[in-house]
Each structure stands twice: as structure tokens, then as C-alpha cells.
Short mmCIF file of C-alpha atoms in Angstrom, two decimals:
data_model
loop_
_atom_site.label_atom_id
_atom_site.label_comp_id
_atom_site.label_asym_id
_atom_site.label_seq_id
_atom_site.Cartn_x
_atom_site.Cartn_y
_atom_site.Cartn_z
CA MET A 1 107.47 -86.86 -80.93
CA LEU A 2 104.22 -85.75 -82.50
CA ARG A 3 100.72 -86.45 -81.38
CA SER A 4 98.27 -88.03 -83.77
CA LEU A 5 96.78 -84.65 -84.68
CA VAL A 6 99.12 -83.13 -87.28
CA GLY A 7 97.93 -81.15 -90.26
CA SER A 8 94.28 -81.65 -89.29
CA GLU A 9 91.45 -79.16 -89.40
CA MET A 10 88.97 -77.87 -86.87
CA CYS A 11 85.69 -77.99 -88.78
CA ILE A 12 82.48 -76.31 -87.72
CA ARG A 13 79.61 -78.72 -87.50
CA ASP A 14 76.63 -78.12 -89.75
CA ARG A 15 73.64 -78.30 -87.42
CA SER A 16 71.13 -78.56 -90.23
CA THR A 17 72.58 -81.77 -91.65
CA GLY A 18 74.53 -83.09 -88.64
CA SER A 19 77.68 -83.50 -90.74
CA ASN A 20 81.21 -82.29 -89.95
CA ARG A 21 81.77 -80.57 -93.27
CA SER A 22 82.81 -76.94 -93.28
CA SER A 23 79.91 -74.55 -93.75
CA PRO A 24 79.65 -70.80 -94.52
CA MET A 25 79.79 -68.49 -91.55
CA SER A 26 77.15 -65.96 -90.55
CA ARG A 27 79.78 -63.22 -90.03
CA THR A 28 80.07 -60.67 -92.84
CA VAL A 29 82.73 -58.33 -91.36
CA ARG A 30 86.18 -59.05 -92.76
CA HIS A 31 88.68 -60.47 -90.27
CA SER A 32 91.68 -58.23 -89.70
CA GLY A 33 95.31 -59.32 -89.93
CA GLN A 34 96.32 -62.83 -88.95
CA THR A 35 92.91 -63.57 -87.42
CA ALA A 36 91.73 -64.30 -90.98
CA ARG A 37 91.63 -67.99 -91.85
CA LYS A 38 92.70 -69.59 -95.11
CA SER A 39 89.34 -71.28 -95.35
CA PRO A 40 86.35 -69.49 -93.75
CA GLY A 41 85.01 -72.67 -92.17
CA ASN A 42 88.26 -74.32 -91.00
CA MET A 43 91.13 -73.66 -88.62
CA GLU A 44 94.09 -75.84 -89.57
CA ILE A 45 96.36 -77.23 -86.86
CA LEU A 46 99.82 -77.82 -88.29
CA PHE A 47 101.59 -79.17 -85.20
CA ASP A 48 100.28 -80.78 -82.01
CA ALA A 49 103.31 -81.04 -79.74
CA GLU A 50 103.92 -83.53 -76.99
CA ILE A 51 104.34 -81.30 -73.94
CA GLU A 52 106.89 -81.56 -71.16
CA ASP A 53 105.89 -82.11 -67.55
CA ILE A 54 106.15 -79.05 -65.30
CA GLY A 55 108.98 -78.70 -62.78
CA CYS A 56 108.98 -79.53 -59.10
CA MET A 57 108.65 -75.87 -58.06
CA ASP A 58 105.54 -75.42 -60.18
CA LYS A 59 104.03 -78.60 -58.75
CA CYS A 60 104.67 -77.35 -55.23
CA ARG A 61 103.10 -74.01 -56.07
CA LEU A 62 99.97 -75.71 -57.41
CA CYS A 63 99.75 -77.88 -54.32
CA CYS A 64 100.37 -75.13 -51.74
CA CYS A 65 98.91 -72.01 -53.37
CA MET A 66 96.19 -73.26 -55.75
CA GLU A 67 93.79 -75.17 -53.49
CA CYS A 68 95.91 -78.33 -53.43
CA SER A 69 95.88 -78.76 -57.22
CA TYR A 70 97.84 -80.90 -59.64
CA TYR A 71 98.95 -80.39 -63.23
CA ASP A 72 96.60 -82.00 -65.78
CA GLU A 73 98.97 -83.10 -68.55
CA GLU A 74 96.31 -84.94 -70.54
CA ARG A 75 94.15 -81.83 -70.88
CA SER A 76 97.05 -79.44 -71.53
CA TYR A 77 98.21 -78.94 -75.12
CA LEU A 78 100.36 -76.85 -77.45
CA TYR A 79 99.19 -76.17 -81.01
CA ILE A 80 100.81 -74.42 -83.94
CA ARG A 81 97.85 -73.21 -85.96
CA GLU A 82 97.85 -71.70 -89.43
CA ASN A 83 97.95 -68.13 -88.09
CA SER A 84 98.72 -68.38 -84.38
CA ILE A 85 99.94 -70.48 -81.47
CA GLU A 86 97.51 -71.81 -78.90
CA TYR A 87 98.28 -73.56 -75.64
CA ASN A 88 96.39 -74.65 -72.56
CA ILE A 89 97.92 -75.09 -69.10
CA ALA A 90 95.29 -77.06 -67.21
CA TYR A 91 95.21 -78.08 -63.58
CA HIS A 92 92.73 -79.84 -61.34
CA THR A 93 92.08 -79.72 -57.62
CA CYS A 94 92.92 -82.82 -55.62
CA CYS A 95 89.68 -84.39 -54.50
CA ALA A 96 88.44 -87.90 -53.91
CA SER A 97 85.48 -87.31 -56.18
CA GLU A 98 85.55 -85.90 -59.68
CA ARG A 99 82.27 -84.12 -59.02
CA CYS A 100 83.58 -81.99 -56.19
CA GLY A 101 86.98 -81.40 -57.77
CA LYS A 102 87.46 -78.21 -59.81
CA GLY A 103 89.20 -78.04 -63.15
CA TYR A 104 90.82 -74.94 -64.64
CA ASP A 105 91.96 -74.16 -68.19
CA GLY A 106 94.52 -71.48 -68.94
CA VAL A 107 94.03 -71.13 -72.69
CA VAL A 108 96.20 -68.55 -74.47
CA VAL A 109 96.09 -67.74 -78.20
CA THR A 110 98.79 -65.51 -79.69
CA TYR A 111 98.60 -64.42 -83.34
CA PHE A 112 101.74 -63.97 -85.38
CA ASP A 113 101.01 -60.28 -86.10
CA ARG A 114 100.87 -59.40 -82.39
CA PRO A 115 103.53 -59.35 -79.66
CA PRO A 116 105.62 -61.23 -78.82
CA PHE A 117 106.01 -62.35 -82.47
CA ARG A 118 105.47 -59.08 -84.34
CA ALA A 119 108.52 -57.10 -85.45
CA SER A 120 108.64 -53.66 -83.81
CA ARG A 121 110.84 -50.73 -82.87
CA GLU A 122 111.68 -50.78 -79.17
CA CYS A 123 114.34 -49.57 -76.77
CA CYS A 124 117.69 -51.30 -76.68
CA PRO A 125 118.66 -53.16 -73.49
CA VAL A 126 120.88 -51.60 -70.83
CA PRO A 127 123.22 -49.72 -71.21
CA CYS A 128 121.90 -48.53 -74.58
CA CYS A 129 118.29 -48.07 -73.43
CA CYS A 130 118.21 -44.48 -74.77
CA PHE A 131 118.34 -45.82 -78.35
CA CYS A 132 115.79 -47.76 -80.37
CA GLN A 133 116.27 -50.73 -82.63
CA THR A 134 114.20 -53.22 -84.58
CA HIS A 135 113.06 -56.28 -82.66
CA GLU A 136 112.44 -59.36 -84.80
CA PRO A 137 111.39 -62.08 -82.33
CA LYS A 138 111.78 -65.75 -83.18
CA PHE A 139 111.79 -69.11 -81.43
CA GLU A 140 115.10 -70.61 -80.34
CA VAL A 141 116.19 -73.70 -78.44
CA LEU A 142 118.22 -72.89 -75.33
CA ASP A 143 120.80 -75.41 -74.13
CA LEU A 144 120.53 -75.39 -70.33
CA GLY A 145 123.94 -76.99 -69.80
CA THR A 146 127.18 -75.23 -68.81
CA MET A 147 130.70 -75.25 -70.20
CA CYS A 148 133.30 -76.39 -67.66
CA CYS A 149 136.94 -77.02 -68.62
CA CYS A 150 135.98 -76.98 -72.30
CA LYS A 151 133.37 -79.70 -71.76
CA ARG A 152 129.62 -79.44 -71.59
CA CYS A 153 128.21 -80.28 -68.18
CA PRO A 154 124.50 -81.16 -68.22
CA ARG A 155 122.06 -79.24 -66.10
CA GLY A 156 121.56 -80.71 -62.65
CA CYS A 157 124.75 -82.76 -62.76
CA PRO A 158 125.12 -85.43 -61.36
CA CYS A 159 121.30 -85.88 -61.24
CA HIS A 160 120.84 -84.52 -64.76
CA CYS A 161 118.31 -87.22 -65.69
CA CYS A 162 115.74 -85.40 -63.54
CA CYS A 163 116.27 -81.98 -65.17
CA ARG A 164 115.22 -80.62 -68.55
CA GLN A 165 118.25 -80.01 -70.74
CA ARG A 166 116.74 -77.91 -73.52
CA SER A 167 114.14 -75.19 -73.37
CA LEU A 168 111.96 -73.34 -75.87
CA VAL A 169 112.55 -69.58 -75.70
CA ILE A 170 111.75 -66.43 -77.68
CA MET A 171 114.80 -64.42 -78.71
CA PRO A 172 113.86 -60.79 -79.47
CA PHE A 173 116.82 -59.90 -81.71
CA GLU A 174 120.14 -61.14 -83.07
CA THR A 175 122.11 -57.97 -82.28
CA TYR A 176 121.64 -55.01 -79.94
CA CYS A 177 123.29 -51.68 -79.27
CA GLY A 178 124.34 -51.57 -82.92
CA CYS A 179 126.95 -54.31 -83.07
CA CYS A 180 126.69 -56.52 -79.96
CA SER A 181 125.67 -60.10 -80.67
CA ASN A 182 122.83 -61.59 -78.68
CA ARG A 183 124.53 -64.97 -78.65
CA ILE A 184 127.18 -66.30 -76.32
CA GLY A 185 130.61 -66.35 -77.94
CA CYS A 186 134.25 -66.52 -76.96
CA CYS A 187 133.98 -63.43 -74.77
CA GLY A 188 131.03 -64.89 -72.89
CA ASN A 189 132.49 -68.27 -71.94
CA CYS A 190 136.25 -67.71 -72.06
CA CYS A 191 136.58 -69.34 -75.49
CA GLY A 192 134.53 -72.32 -74.38
CA PHE A 193 136.45 -72.92 -71.13
CA CYS A 194 133.66 -72.04 -68.68
CA GLY A 195 130.28 -70.32 -68.80
CA GLY A 196 127.25 -70.61 -71.04
CA ILE A 197 126.98 -72.82 -74.11
CA THR A 198 128.33 -71.22 -77.28
CA GLY A 199 125.49 -70.03 -79.50
CA ASN A 200 122.92 -69.69 -76.73
CA PRO A 201 120.96 -66.41 -76.71
CA LYS A 202 121.89 -63.92 -74.00
CA ILE A 203 118.57 -62.08 -73.83
CA TYR A 204 115.47 -64.23 -74.17
CA ALA A 205 112.12 -65.10 -72.63
CA GLU A 206 111.28 -68.69 -71.74
CA TYR A 207 108.01 -69.91 -73.20
CA ALA A 208 105.21 -70.67 -70.75
CA ILE A 209 104.72 -74.27 -71.86
CA GLN A 210 107.48 -76.55 -73.06
CA PRO A 211 107.37 -79.20 -75.83
CA LYS A 212 109.27 -82.46 -75.44
CA ASP A 213 110.93 -81.91 -78.82
CA PRO A 214 111.73 -78.17 -79.01
CA ASP A 215 113.80 -78.57 -82.20
CA ALA A 216 110.84 -79.96 -84.15
CA PHE A 217 108.60 -77.26 -82.74
CA VAL A 218 110.99 -74.47 -83.78
CA THR A 219 111.32 -75.93 -87.28
CA VAL A 220 107.57 -75.99 -87.87
CA ALA A 221 106.92 -72.65 -86.14
CA SER A 222 109.61 -70.85 -88.15
CA ARG A 223 108.21 -72.17 -91.42
CA VAL A 224 104.62 -71.25 -90.52
CA MET A 225 105.53 -67.78 -89.23
CA GLY A 226 107.51 -67.07 -92.38
CA THR A 227 104.62 -68.19 -94.56
CA THR A 228 101.85 -66.36 -92.72
CA SER A 229 103.75 -63.08 -92.81
CA GLU A 230 103.28 -63.11 -96.59
CA MET A 231 99.57 -63.95 -96.54
CA VAL A 232 97.16 -61.69 -98.34
CA GLN A 233 95.22 -59.61 -95.83
CA GLN A 234 91.95 -59.58 -97.74
CA VAL A 235 89.76 -62.57 -97.14
CA GLN A 236 86.64 -63.34 -99.10
CA VAL A 237 83.81 -64.26 -96.80
CA ALA A 238 81.23 -66.66 -98.15
CA PRO A 239 77.69 -65.28 -98.01
CA ALA A 240 75.18 -66.82 -95.66
CA PRO A 241 73.03 -69.50 -97.27
CA GLN A 242 69.60 -68.39 -98.41
CA MET A 243 66.70 -70.19 -96.84
CA GLN A 244 64.10 -71.24 -99.37
CA VAL A 245 60.55 -71.64 -98.15
CA GLN A 246 58.02 -73.42 -100.30
CA VAL A 247 54.41 -72.34 -99.81
CA ALA A 248 51.76 -74.85 -100.65
CA PRO A 249 49.03 -73.56 -103.00
CA THR A 250 45.66 -72.76 -101.44
CA GLN A 251 42.83 -75.03 -102.47
CA HIS A 252 39.47 -73.34 -103.08
CA ARG A 253 36.30 -75.23 -102.46
#
């Protein structure tokens, strides 16, 4: 499910006219890497994901360790922008009055030419940690179920309706140690008899905020990341507008 904001633009308001049209920036230094925008005055948002509610453990942690706080789902968001991914994990202290309650925003922006999305040479996982290999991170959808007697058992069975069944993760590579696959196969679940779901990544990192539709998120993110990697690095910056001052002629008596 998508929110209403898809393919929109964040325009900078022109204070002189009061309009929302994009206007030239005052900055003259060229933006480096993926921080450069396609249009100097706009930041396009390509995907505004509906986000999943946090788990019970996280809610307990906010309540017990964060000044009796609660998760603010309406203020939290997850954007795929034209050159980066931005998310906000917001929470608010429990208080009878909105004036005395405190609100906190945990905004994180990650550009596609920086970790964890940038391809790099890093050490292989154990037991091949003495060798290096190319890491090409990408988003994947992890099935949180389990194979049992050649059948998939949902997570949290029999109360699986209360548990998330799919999760958005970052998989750093397809293979490691030269020839080992980073996906669960016949050797990892006894040919589908018991163990993890076939095709799930073995080594991964779960994303901090979860969309309700991870498949749609991965589809859009993969397309955008593949496109932005081919963007031209040089960006032409529009010059600042010249201010024209008209001087009234002096009248001589």
C-alpha cells in the first residue's frame, strides 16, 4: 500500500513571491556524488511507504527506558528519494498534556554512494575472514517462517496473526568465500524438510524501519539504486538571481 505522496517533489518556497515554485539556490559549490539533485531546486520523493508498527519488545523499551514514551506512527515515515533513502522513527512521551509531553525525531538519510549501499572490498565472513571480496549490498525480503516436514510454518505459530511474516533486510553479497552461496539451499534446510525458507539470505542486516509492503519497496528501491548509480556526477548550478535596483532621477530646483 502506498501513501498519497508518490513521485512528488519537495520544492523550496520562494520568499520573494510567496509561491511554491522551485527557485535558484544561493550555493555555488558543486554537490559531490549522490548528494547532487536532478533539479537544483527540487528533491523528488519516488516512494512514500506505509510503515509497519514496531514490535512488543520495542514498545516495552520505549515505555520503560525512554521516559515512558510511545511510538508515533503518524509522524514516522520511510521515503525513497531520487538519490537516497530517508526515514524517521519518532516517539513521544506519555503525558496528559501535549504541552508538557516531549517529542523526538530520529531522522536518518543514507545516500546510495555511501555504506551500507555502496559496493566495496571487505573481509569475508568467518572462517574466510583473512580474505577480501567485493560486497554489493542490495535490499531483499526475508521470509520469517520456518520449514517443518516440508511445509512452511508461519512465524509465531499458532498465534502467527500477531507476528510479522516478512522483513526488509540488506544482503551484502550473493556469494562469499569464493563459491559459497549466501542463500539457504538444500544443505541448509535438509532439502526443504526442516530449517530456514529456501532462498532466504544467510547473512543479512535487518533494516531499522519496516514497510508494510516490503516487496513493493524492494522493487522501487532496486530500480532507483540502479538508475542513480549511472547518474552524471557533474551538476550545473543555476546562478543566483541578480537584484536590480532602480534609482529615481534627482530633480534640481
